[in-house]
Short mmCIF file of C-alpha atoms and ligand atoms in Angstrom, two decimals:
data_model
loop_
_atom_site.label_atom_id
_atom_site.label_comp_id
_atom_site.label_asym_id
_atom_site.label_seq_id
_atom_site.Cartn_x
_atom_site.Cartn_y
_atom_site.Cartn_z
CA MET A 1392 20.54 -23.52 1.28
CA ARG A 1393 21.34 -20.22 -0.47
CA ILE A 1394 18.35 -17.88 -0.31
CA VAL A 1395 18.10 -14.77 -2.48
CA ILE A 1396 15.36 -12.14 -2.09
CA LEU A 1397 14.74 -9.75 -5.00
CA GLY A 1398 13.37 -6.32 -4.13
CA ALA A 1399 14.31 -4.66 -0.83
CA GLY A 1400 11.08 -3.26 0.61
CA GLN A 1401 8.61 -4.13 3.37
CA ALA A 1402 8.10 -7.75 2.33
CA ALA A 1403 11.84 -8.36 1.85
CA ALA A 1404 12.75 -7.00 5.28
CA THR A 1405 10.05 -9.10 6.94
CA LEU A 1406 10.99 -12.22 5.02
CA ALA A 1407 14.69 -11.91 5.79
CA ALA A 1408 14.06 -11.28 9.50
CA ARG A 1409 11.68 -14.23 9.72
CA LEU A 1410 14.09 -16.59 7.95
CA ARG A 1411 16.80 -15.81 10.51
CA ALA A 1412 14.34 -15.94 13.43
CA GLN A 1413 13.15 -19.37 12.27
CA GLY A 1414 16.67 -20.69 12.18
CA HIS A 1415 17.93 -20.30 8.61
CA GLN A 1416 21.71 -20.19 9.06
CA GLY A 1417 22.79 -20.29 5.42
CA PRO A 1418 23.65 -17.47 3.02
CA LEU A 1419 20.90 -14.84 2.72
CA THR A 1420 21.07 -12.10 0.10
CA VAL A 1421 18.64 -9.19 -0.45
CA ILE A 1422 18.91 -7.22 -3.68
CA GLY A 1423 17.17 -3.86 -4.10
CA ALA A 1424 17.15 -1.25 -6.86
CA GLU A 1425 16.80 1.74 -4.54
CA PRO A 1426 19.83 3.33 -2.85
CA VAL A 1427 18.27 3.06 0.63
CA ALA A 1428 17.82 0.08 2.95
CA PRO A 1429 14.22 -1.18 3.28
CA TYR A 1430 11.91 1.51 4.63
CA GLN A 1431 8.20 2.02 5.34
CA ARG A 1432 6.26 3.68 2.53
CA PRO A 1433 3.08 4.82 4.35
CA PRO A 1434 4.71 7.98 5.80
CA LEU A 1435 5.72 9.02 2.26
CA SER A 1436 2.25 10.49 1.76
CA LYS A 1437 1.80 11.44 5.42
CA ALA A 1438 4.32 12.54 8.10
CA TYR A 1439 7.43 12.32 5.91
CA LEU A 1440 5.88 14.42 3.13
CA LEU A 1441 4.78 16.92 5.76
CA GLY A 1442 8.38 17.18 6.98
CA GLN A 1443 7.53 15.75 10.41
CA MET A 1444 9.53 12.55 10.11
CA GLY A 1445 13.14 11.92 9.09
CA LEU A 1446 14.76 9.11 7.14
CA ASP A 1447 16.12 7.67 10.39
CA ARG A 1448 12.56 6.79 11.45
CA LEU A 1449 11.53 5.66 7.99
CA VAL A 1450 14.02 2.79 7.67
CA LEU A 1451 12.75 -0.53 8.97
CA ARG A 1452 16.06 -1.75 10.40
CA SER A 1453 19.32 -0.07 11.38
CA PRO A 1454 22.46 -0.64 9.26
CA GLU A 1455 23.93 -2.65 12.18
CA TRP A 1456 20.95 -5.01 12.20
CA TRP A 1457 21.61 -6.18 8.62
CA ALA A 1458 25.24 -6.89 9.49
CA GLU A 1459 24.43 -8.64 12.79
CA GLN A 1460 21.92 -10.87 10.99
CA ARG A 1461 24.54 -11.69 8.33
CA ILE A 1462 22.23 -10.55 5.57
CA ASP A 1463 24.05 -9.54 2.45
CA LEU A 1464 22.18 -6.37 1.47
CA HIS A 1465 22.88 -5.21 -2.09
CA LEU A 1466 21.44 -1.75 -2.68
CA GLU A 1467 21.28 0.17 -5.98
CA GLU A 1468 21.39 -3.16 -7.76
CA THR A 1469 18.65 -4.07 -10.22
CA ALA A 1470 17.83 -7.67 -11.02
CA LEU A 1471 17.44 -8.10 -14.77
CA ALA A 1472 16.66 -11.76 -15.36
CA ILE A 1473 16.15 -15.07 -13.59
CA ASP A 1474 17.28 -18.34 -15.15
CA PRO A 1475 15.15 -21.02 -13.46
CA GLN A 1476 17.23 -23.86 -14.98
CA THR A 1477 20.64 -22.78 -13.69
CA ARG A 1478 19.06 -20.97 -10.71
CA ILE A 1479 20.99 -17.79 -11.32
CA VAL A 1480 19.80 -14.20 -11.08
CA ALA A 1481 21.54 -11.72 -13.38
CA THR A 1482 21.70 -8.13 -12.17
CA ASP A 1483 23.22 -4.91 -13.51
CA LYS A 1484 26.18 -5.60 -11.22
CA GLY A 1485 26.73 -9.35 -11.49
CA GLN A 1486 25.18 -12.72 -10.80
CA HIS A 1487 23.71 -14.48 -7.77
CA ALA A 1488 23.16 -18.23 -7.50
CA PHE A 1489 20.27 -19.47 -5.40
CA ASP A 1490 18.67 -22.64 -4.13
CA ALA A 1491 15.48 -20.80 -3.17
CA LEU A 1492 14.40 -17.40 -4.45
CA ALA A 1493 11.75 -14.95 -3.19
CA LEU A 1494 10.32 -12.17 -5.33
CA THR A 1495 9.26 -9.09 -3.36
CA THR A 1496 9.45 -6.56 -6.17
CA GLY A 1497 6.41 -4.51 -5.09
CA ALA A 1498 4.44 -2.36 -7.50
CA ALA A 1499 5.08 0.57 -9.80
CA PRO A 1500 2.90 3.68 -9.83
CA ARG A 1501 0.82 4.34 -12.93
CA ARG A 1502 1.38 7.63 -14.75
CA LEU A 1503 -0.75 9.22 -17.43
CA PRO A 1504 0.82 8.51 -20.83
CA ALA A 1505 3.30 11.01 -22.26
CA ALA A 1506 0.75 11.94 -24.94
CA MET A 1507 -1.43 13.24 -22.08
CA GLY A 1508 1.43 15.13 -20.45
CA GLY A 1509 2.23 12.49 -17.82
CA HIS A 1510 5.97 12.91 -18.45
CA LEU A 1511 6.13 16.72 -18.03
CA PRO A 1512 8.35 18.30 -15.36
CA GLY A 1513 6.08 19.38 -12.53
CA THR A 1514 4.16 16.07 -12.60
CA HIS A 1515 4.74 13.67 -9.72
CA VAL A 1516 3.94 10.20 -8.42
CA ILE A 1517 4.43 9.00 -4.84
CA ARG A 1518 5.94 5.56 -4.48
CA ASN A 1519 9.61 5.89 -3.54
CA LEU A 1520 11.66 8.05 -1.25
CA ALA A 1521 13.18 9.65 -4.35
CA ASP A 1522 9.70 10.62 -5.59
CA VAL A 1523 8.93 12.36 -2.31
CA ASP A 1524 12.32 14.01 -2.00
CA ALA A 1525 11.61 15.54 -5.44
CA LEU A 1526 8.05 16.53 -4.53
CA ALA A 1527 8.41 17.91 -1.00
CA PRO A 1528 10.35 21.09 -1.94
CA GLU A 1529 7.61 21.86 -4.50
CA LEU A 1530 4.91 22.03 -1.82
CA ARG A 1531 5.11 25.73 -0.98
CA PRO A 1532 2.33 27.93 0.43
CA GLY A 1533 0.15 29.64 -2.14
CA ARG A 1534 1.00 27.29 -5.00
CA ARG A 1535 -1.77 25.50 -6.86
CA LEU A 1536 -1.78 21.72 -6.81
CA VAL A 1537 -3.97 19.39 -8.84
CA VAL A 1538 -4.16 15.81 -7.57
CA ILE A 1539 -5.39 13.31 -10.14
CA GLY A 1540 -7.04 10.33 -8.44
CA GLY A 1541 -9.20 10.07 -5.33
CA GLY A 1542 -7.72 6.97 -3.70
CA TYR A 1543 -5.97 6.97 -0.35
CA ILE A 1544 -2.60 8.21 -1.63
CA GLY A 1545 -4.13 11.08 -3.62
CA LEU A 1546 -6.31 12.11 -0.68
CA GLU A 1547 -3.40 11.97 1.77
CA ALA A 1548 -1.19 14.04 -0.53
CA ALA A 1549 -4.02 16.56 -0.90
CA ALA A 1550 -4.35 16.81 2.89
CA VAL A 1551 -0.61 17.33 3.37
CA ALA A 1552 -0.48 20.00 0.65
CA ARG A 1553 -3.46 21.81 2.16
CA LYS A 1554 -1.80 21.75 5.59
CA LEU A 1555 1.26 23.31 3.95
CA GLY A 1556 -0.88 26.12 2.55
CA LEU A 1557 -1.37 25.14 -1.09
CA GLU A 1558 -4.59 25.53 -3.05
CA VAL A 1559 -5.64 21.97 -3.81
CA THR A 1560 -8.04 20.52 -6.36
CA LEU A 1561 -8.52 16.75 -6.44
CA ILE A 1562 -10.01 15.21 -9.57
CA GLU A 1563 -11.61 11.77 -9.67
CA ALA A 1564 -12.82 10.23 -12.92
CA ALA A 1565 -15.15 7.71 -11.24
CA PRO A 1566 -18.50 8.88 -9.84
CA ARG A 1567 -16.97 9.21 -6.38
CA ILE A 1568 -13.69 9.09 -4.45
CA LEU A 1569 -12.51 5.78 -2.93
CA GLY A 1570 -14.72 3.89 -5.39
CA ARG A 1571 -12.41 0.88 -5.51
CA VAL A 1572 -11.78 0.48 -1.79
CA ALA A 1573 -14.62 1.83 0.34
CA ALA A 1574 -18.39 2.19 0.55
CA ALA A 1575 -20.15 5.42 -0.40
CA GLU A 1576 -20.76 6.01 3.34
CA THR A 1577 -17.02 6.14 4.07
CA ALA A 1578 -16.37 8.20 0.94
CA ASP A 1579 -19.01 10.71 2.11
CA LEU A 1580 -17.27 11.11 5.48
CA ILE A 1581 -13.86 11.54 3.84
CA ARG A 1582 -15.21 13.99 1.24
CA THR A 1583 -16.80 16.12 3.99
CA LEU A 1584 -13.54 16.11 5.94
CA ASN A 1585 -11.46 17.22 2.96
CA GLN A 1586 -13.92 19.86 1.86
CA ALA A 1587 -14.09 21.23 5.42
CA HIS A 1588 -10.34 21.81 5.14
CA GLY A 1589 -10.64 23.57 1.81
CA VAL A 1590 -9.77 20.82 -0.69
CA THR A 1591 -11.85 21.19 -3.86
CA ILE A 1592 -13.02 17.75 -4.97
CA LEU A 1593 -14.32 17.16 -8.49
CA GLU A 1594 -15.83 13.70 -8.91
CA GLY A 1595 -17.09 12.07 -12.09
CA THR A 1596 -14.64 14.30 -13.92
CA GLY A 1597 -12.25 12.96 -16.56
CA ILE A 1598 -8.91 14.39 -17.60
CA SER A 1599 -8.15 15.03 -21.24
CA GLN A 1600 -4.64 16.40 -20.84
CA ILE A 1601 -2.03 17.73 -18.42
CA THR A 1602 -1.22 21.01 -20.14
CA GLY A 1603 2.11 22.82 -20.47
CA GLN A 1604 5.07 22.99 -22.85
CA GLU A 1605 8.26 22.95 -20.77
CA ARG A 1606 6.43 22.14 -17.55
CA ALA A 1607 2.94 21.23 -16.34
CA ASP A 1608 0.81 24.36 -16.00
CA GLY A 1609 -2.65 22.90 -15.55
CA VAL A 1610 -5.08 20.14 -16.29
CA ALA A 1611 -7.66 20.18 -19.08
CA LEU A 1612 -10.83 18.36 -18.08
CA SER A 1613 -12.94 16.31 -20.45
CA ASP A 1614 -15.88 18.67 -19.86
CA GLY A 1615 -13.82 21.48 -21.41
CA ARG A 1616 -12.75 23.25 -18.21
CA HIS A 1617 -9.11 24.01 -17.47
CA ILE A 1618 -7.65 24.02 -13.95
CA VAL A 1619 -4.45 26.03 -13.59
CA ALA A 1620 -1.72 24.28 -11.60
CA ASP A 1621 1.86 24.83 -10.52
CA LEU A 1622 2.26 21.11 -10.02
CA VAL A 1623 0.32 17.88 -10.55
CA ILE A 1624 0.33 14.67 -8.52
CA MET A 1625 -0.89 11.48 -10.16
CA GLY A 1626 -2.40 9.07 -7.63
CA ILE A 1627 -3.96 6.70 -10.12
CA GLY A 1628 -2.94 3.35 -8.72
CA VAL A 1629 -0.11 0.90 -9.16
CA LEU A 1630 0.70 -2.10 -11.29
CA PRO A 1631 2.38 -5.15 -9.76
CA GLU A 1632 6.06 -5.39 -10.71
CA THR A 1633 6.06 -8.63 -12.69
CA ALA A 1634 8.71 -8.03 -15.38
CA LEU A 1635 11.32 -10.10 -13.59
CA ALA A 1636 8.94 -12.97 -12.95
CA ALA A 1637 8.11 -12.94 -16.64
CA THR A 1638 11.81 -13.52 -17.49
CA ALA A 1639 11.60 -16.77 -15.53
CA GLY A 1640 8.39 -17.78 -17.31
CA LEU A 1641 6.42 -17.77 -14.05
CA ALA A 1642 2.62 -17.86 -14.16
CA LEU A 1643 1.06 -14.40 -13.82
CA ASP A 1644 -2.50 -13.70 -12.72
CA ASN A 1645 -3.22 -10.35 -11.09
CA GLY A 1646 0.51 -10.19 -10.26
CA ILE A 1647 2.90 -13.08 -9.74
CA ALA A 1648 0.56 -16.02 -9.14
CA THR A 1649 1.32 -18.13 -6.09
CA ASP A 1650 -0.43 -21.04 -4.42
CA ALA A 1651 -1.88 -20.89 -0.91
CA ARG A 1652 1.65 -21.21 0.48
CA GLY A 1653 3.19 -18.41 -1.55
CA ARG A 1654 4.99 -20.66 -4.03
CA THR A 1655 5.03 -19.60 -7.68
CA SER A 1656 4.69 -21.94 -10.66
CA ASP A 1657 8.42 -22.77 -10.17
CA PRO A 1658 8.82 -24.76 -6.93
CA ALA A 1659 12.13 -23.03 -6.06
CA ILE A 1660 10.66 -19.54 -6.44
CA TRP A 1661 8.30 -17.78 -4.01
CA ALA A 1662 6.64 -14.36 -3.98
CA ALA A 1663 5.17 -12.01 -1.38
CA GLY A 1664 3.85 -8.48 -0.99
CA ASP A 1665 2.38 -6.08 -3.54
CA CYS A 1666 3.75 -8.07 -6.51
CA ALA A 1667 2.14 -11.37 -5.52
CA SER A 1668 -1.36 -12.83 -5.74
CA PHE A 1669 -2.72 -15.84 -3.86
CA PRO A 1670 -5.91 -17.92 -4.01
CA HIS A 1671 -8.84 -16.37 -2.16
CA ASP A 1672 -12.57 -16.87 -2.69
CA GLY A 1673 -12.01 -18.57 -6.05
CA ALA A 1674 -9.76 -15.88 -7.53
CA GLN A 1675 -6.18 -14.63 -7.22
CA LEU A 1676 -6.20 -11.83 -4.63
CA ARG A 1677 -3.44 -9.24 -4.38
CA LEU A 1678 -3.22 -6.91 -1.41
CA GLU A 1679 -1.42 -3.56 -1.45
CA SER A 1680 -0.77 -2.97 2.23
CA VAL A 1681 1.89 -3.22 4.89
CA GLY A 1682 -0.14 -5.80 6.80
CA GLY A 1683 -0.60 -7.87 3.64
CA ALA A 1684 3.12 -7.76 2.87
CA ILE A 1685 4.05 -8.78 6.43
CA ASP A 1686 1.55 -11.66 6.65
CA MET A 1687 2.53 -13.13 3.31
CA ALA A 1688 6.28 -12.64 3.78
CA GLU A 1689 6.15 -14.45 7.13
CA CYS A 1690 4.19 -17.30 5.61
CA VAL A 1691 6.63 -17.58 2.68
CA ALA A 1692 9.64 -17.56 5.01
CA ASP A 1693 8.13 -20.39 7.07
CA ASN A 1694 7.33 -22.38 3.94
CA MET A 1695 10.79 -21.85 2.43
CA LEU A 1696 12.01 -23.61 5.57
CA GLY A 1697 9.50 -26.44 5.11
CA ALA A 1698 6.52 -25.42 7.28
CA GLU A 1699 3.92 -26.25 4.58
CA ARG A 1700 1.35 -23.82 6.01
CA ASP A 1701 -1.32 -21.92 4.12
CA HIS A 1702 -1.46 -18.14 3.97
CA HIS A 1703 -4.52 -16.72 5.75
CA PRO A 1704 -4.46 -12.95 5.36
CA ARG A 1705 -5.87 -10.77 8.12
CA PRO A 1706 -6.19 -7.51 6.18
CA TRP A 1707 -5.85 -4.16 7.93
CA PHE A 1708 -5.03 -0.70 6.63
CA TRP A 1709 -4.99 2.90 7.76
CA SER A 1710 -4.97 6.40 6.34
CA ASP A 1711 -4.19 9.75 7.97
CA GLN A 1712 -5.94 12.85 6.62
CA PHE A 1713 -5.96 16.13 8.55
CA ASP A 1714 -7.01 15.28 12.12
CA VAL A 1715 -8.62 11.98 11.15
CA LYS A 1716 -7.12 8.54 11.52
CA LEU A 1717 -9.02 6.07 9.38
CA GLN A 1718 -8.44 2.45 10.37
CA ILE A 1719 -9.71 -0.43 8.28
CA ALA A 1720 -10.06 -4.09 9.24
CA GLY A 1721 -11.03 -6.83 6.81
CA LEU A 1722 -11.88 -6.71 3.11
CA SER A 1723 -15.10 -5.00 2.06
CA THR A 1724 -15.34 -6.56 -1.43
CA GLY A 1725 -18.72 -8.12 -2.11
CA HIS A 1726 -20.58 -6.47 0.77
CA ASP A 1727 -24.38 -6.36 0.54
CA GLN A 1728 -25.21 -4.46 3.73
CA ILE A 1729 -23.71 -1.38 5.38
CA VAL A 1730 -24.22 -0.09 8.90
CA THR A 1731 -22.97 3.38 9.77
CA ARG A 1732 -22.44 4.14 13.43
CA PRO A 1733 -21.76 7.67 14.63
CA ALA A 1734 -19.23 8.13 17.42
CA THR A 1735 -18.33 10.94 19.75
CA GLY A 1736 -15.44 13.10 18.61
CA HIS A 1737 -14.36 15.13 15.65
CA HIS A 1738 -15.41 13.45 12.35
CA ALA A 1739 -15.74 10.21 14.33
CA ALA A 1740 -17.82 7.33 12.93
CA SER A 1741 -17.54 3.74 11.80
CA VAL A 1742 -18.86 1.91 8.76
CA TRP A 1743 -19.53 -1.81 9.10
CA TYR A 1744 -19.69 -4.10 6.03
CA PHE A 1745 -21.69 -7.33 5.94
CA ARG A 1746 -21.98 -10.02 3.28
CA ARG A 1747 -24.93 -12.39 3.63
CA GLY A 1748 -25.12 -11.47 7.33
CA ARG A 1749 -21.39 -12.03 7.91
CA LEU A 1750 -19.26 -9.13 9.15
CA ILE A 1751 -16.41 -8.74 6.64
CA ALA A 1752 -14.90 -5.27 7.22
CA VAL A 1753 -14.99 -2.13 9.33
CA ASP A 1754 -13.83 1.39 8.43
CA ALA A 1755 -13.34 3.42 11.63
CA LEU A 1756 -12.71 7.17 11.56
CA ASN A 1757 -11.26 8.51 14.81
CA ASP A 1758 -12.84 5.54 16.55
CA ALA A 1759 -10.14 3.18 17.75
CA ARG A 1760 -12.61 1.13 19.78
CA ALA A 1761 -14.79 0.36 16.74
CA TYR A 1762 -11.66 -0.69 14.84
CA MET A 1763 -10.34 -2.96 17.61
CA ILE A 1764 -13.70 -4.59 18.24
CA GLY A 1765 -14.48 -4.98 14.54
CA LYS A 1766 -11.05 -6.50 13.88
CA ARG A 1767 -11.41 -8.98 16.74
CA LEU A 1768 -14.85 -10.06 15.55
CA ILE A 1769 -13.74 -10.47 11.92
CA GLU A 1770 -10.65 -12.46 12.87
CA ALA A 1771 -12.72 -14.70 15.14
CA GLY A 1772 -15.28 -15.20 12.34
CA ARG A 1773 -18.04 -13.76 14.54
CA SER A 1774 -20.85 -11.57 13.19
CA PRO A 1775 -22.86 -9.26 15.42
CA ASP A 1776 -26.46 -8.36 14.69
CA PRO A 1777 -26.27 -5.31 12.36
CA ALA A 1778 -29.09 -3.63 14.32
CA LEU A 1779 -27.07 -3.98 17.52
CA VAL A 1780 -23.99 -2.48 15.86
CA ARG A 1781 -26.02 0.59 15.02
CA LYS A 1782 -27.80 0.95 18.36
CA ALA A 1783 -25.54 -0.42 21.12
CA ASP A 1784 -24.50 2.28 23.59
CA ASP A 1785 -21.19 0.55 24.13
CA LEU A 1786 -19.67 -1.57 21.35
CA ARG A 1787 -18.09 -3.90 23.89
CA VAL A 1788 -21.44 -5.72 24.16
CA LEU A 1789 -20.61 -7.17 20.73
CA LEU A 1790 -17.66 -9.14 22.08
C1 FAD B 41 2.70 6.67 -0.51
C2 FAD B 41 2.24 5.34 0.01
C3 FAD B 41 1.43 5.28 1.13
C4 FAD B 41 1.01 4.05 1.62
N1 FAD B 41 0.22 4.02 2.73
C5 FAD B 41 -0.12 2.84 3.27
C6 FAD B 41 -0.86 2.77 4.48
O1 FAD B 41 -1.24 3.79 5.06
N2 FAD B 41 -1.14 1.55 5.01
C7 FAD B 41 -0.74 0.40 4.40
O2 FAD B 41 -1.02 -0.70 4.92
N3 FAD B 41 -0.06 0.43 3.22
C8 FAD B 41 0.26 1.62 2.66
N4 FAD B 41 0.98 1.65 1.49
C9 FAD B 41 1.29 0.38 0.80
C10 FAD B 41 2.52 -0.30 1.36
O3 FAD B 41 3.55 0.62 1.52
C11 FAD B 41 2.93 -1.42 0.42
O4 FAD B 41 1.86 -2.33 0.36
C12 FAD B 41 4.18 -2.15 0.88
O5 FAD B 41 5.28 -1.28 0.84
C13 FAD B 41 4.44 -3.36 0.01
O6 FAD B 41 5.68 -3.92 0.31
P1 FAD B 41 6.50 -4.72 -0.80
O7 FAD B 41 7.75 -5.19 -0.12
O8 FAD B 41 5.64 -5.69 -1.46
O9 FAD B 41 6.87 -3.66 -1.92
P2 FAD B 41 7.76 -2.36 -1.81
O10 FAD B 41 7.80 -1.82 -0.43
O11 FAD B 41 7.32 -1.48 -2.92
O12 FAD B 41 9.23 -2.87 -2.16
C14 FAD B 41 9.58 -3.38 -3.42
C15 FAD B 41 11.03 -3.03 -3.71
O13 FAD B 41 11.49 -3.84 -4.78
C16 FAD B 41 12.35 -3.09 -5.59
N5 FAD B 41 12.48 -3.71 -6.92
C17 FAD B 41 11.51 -3.87 -7.85
N6 FAD B 41 12.01 -4.50 -8.95
C18 FAD B 41 13.31 -4.74 -8.69
C19 FAD B 41 14.37 -5.36 -9.42
N7 FAD B 41 14.17 -5.87 -10.64
N8 FAD B 41 15.58 -5.43 -8.85
C20 FAD B 41 15.80 -4.93 -7.61
N9 FAD B 41 14.84 -4.34 -6.87
C21 FAD B 41 13.62 -4.25 -7.40
C22 FAD B 41 11.69 -1.72 -5.63
O14 FAD B 41 12.59 -0.73 -6.01
C23 FAD B 41 11.22 -1.58 -4.18
O15 FAD B 41 12.18 -0.94 -3.40
C24 FAD B 41 1.41 2.86 0.97
C25 FAD B 41 2.22 2.92 -0.17
C26 FAD B 41 2.64 4.14 -0.65
C27 FAD B 41 3.52 4.20 -1.87
#
């Protein structure tokens, strides 16, 4: 069986490794548009942006590993179209025939439209190594940075820039930061942290325009104010990369729609990672996380080899900002009760999410024990008494 994987990121690297580990001996090809072998993206807005981590530690596997595993890695090659009848992928460099195909094309960062200045030199997004290699030299002490978007990537970039000595203003159009992904309690803790380090945060504030002629020189706000900037980072979310799937006529629903096993509407084509959605709680869920990409890629690899097993995600996530490590277990969507638990240590606390009495997620700031215990409980389907979570001297009594 000839297996081709399109997109060479986290999900592709996991899928390829799992296929070999599970005994796939046949031809295995990975095709990726970027000039670098699969690498981890999280450090792009953290240690790598800060200059504390090199490319050698960013890549997921050494060059030798790809050769030893007999994986045909095609870099700087962009897939253009899939013909599901002939089972051929056309790229900008040639053609690849497949018996089974996996789409791991990830997601593309949103930019403000050109009419709003989103195309101007001096504006940046953070998705690829190339984005960060262009941004990092711009982060020089004393310069003024405006970050548009108060999600995790925007907040992490703001923290790095502040550490490097820039003046940083972060602008969020919604009433508060982290509106899409965390409770107000977590957002409050993160806001306090950032403000304590000198990041100016403007919430409930829309953007009317990135200003500048030749280059971005500021941001005009919808309330009439103007913030001067030497550079602008847009952290306004991503869109799943579905263009290729569309060429094959695959069903799309919040990304490339798959069934519980990761199979798309074409039985020979599978999908995993940021580009793919799967059935969950009556809707098509799409996760944008390393853990999500790994879980789904492993499940798809097993099913490509005939395992017929369903994908059960065990979501986890993290974010590094200043001296805080935020660790998240579970999915907080649909929560109806929140318990906040202070912890000892700098900015340490945890926020526990319940839905109809069931523990569904935990956000832990500088509190590894709360994260580990919360994660174990969620994965075991066990729900502690919310009052005990708040009051217990030692969280281990919950186990
Ligand atoms: C700055 C940043 C920080 C993050 N921080 C965290 C974090 O702290 N924790 C966490 O869990 N997650 C984090 N994430 C998310 C995580 O990195 C992604 O969820 C993960 O990389 C998804 O893996 P993927 O393989 O689906 O997609 P990607 O890693 O994006 O890989 C997709 C690849 O496919 C390629 N591709 C797309 N179309 C084509 C085509 N037509 N032909 C060839 N190649 C193509 C792309 O160029 C890309 O290289 C972060 C992401 C970013 C950008």
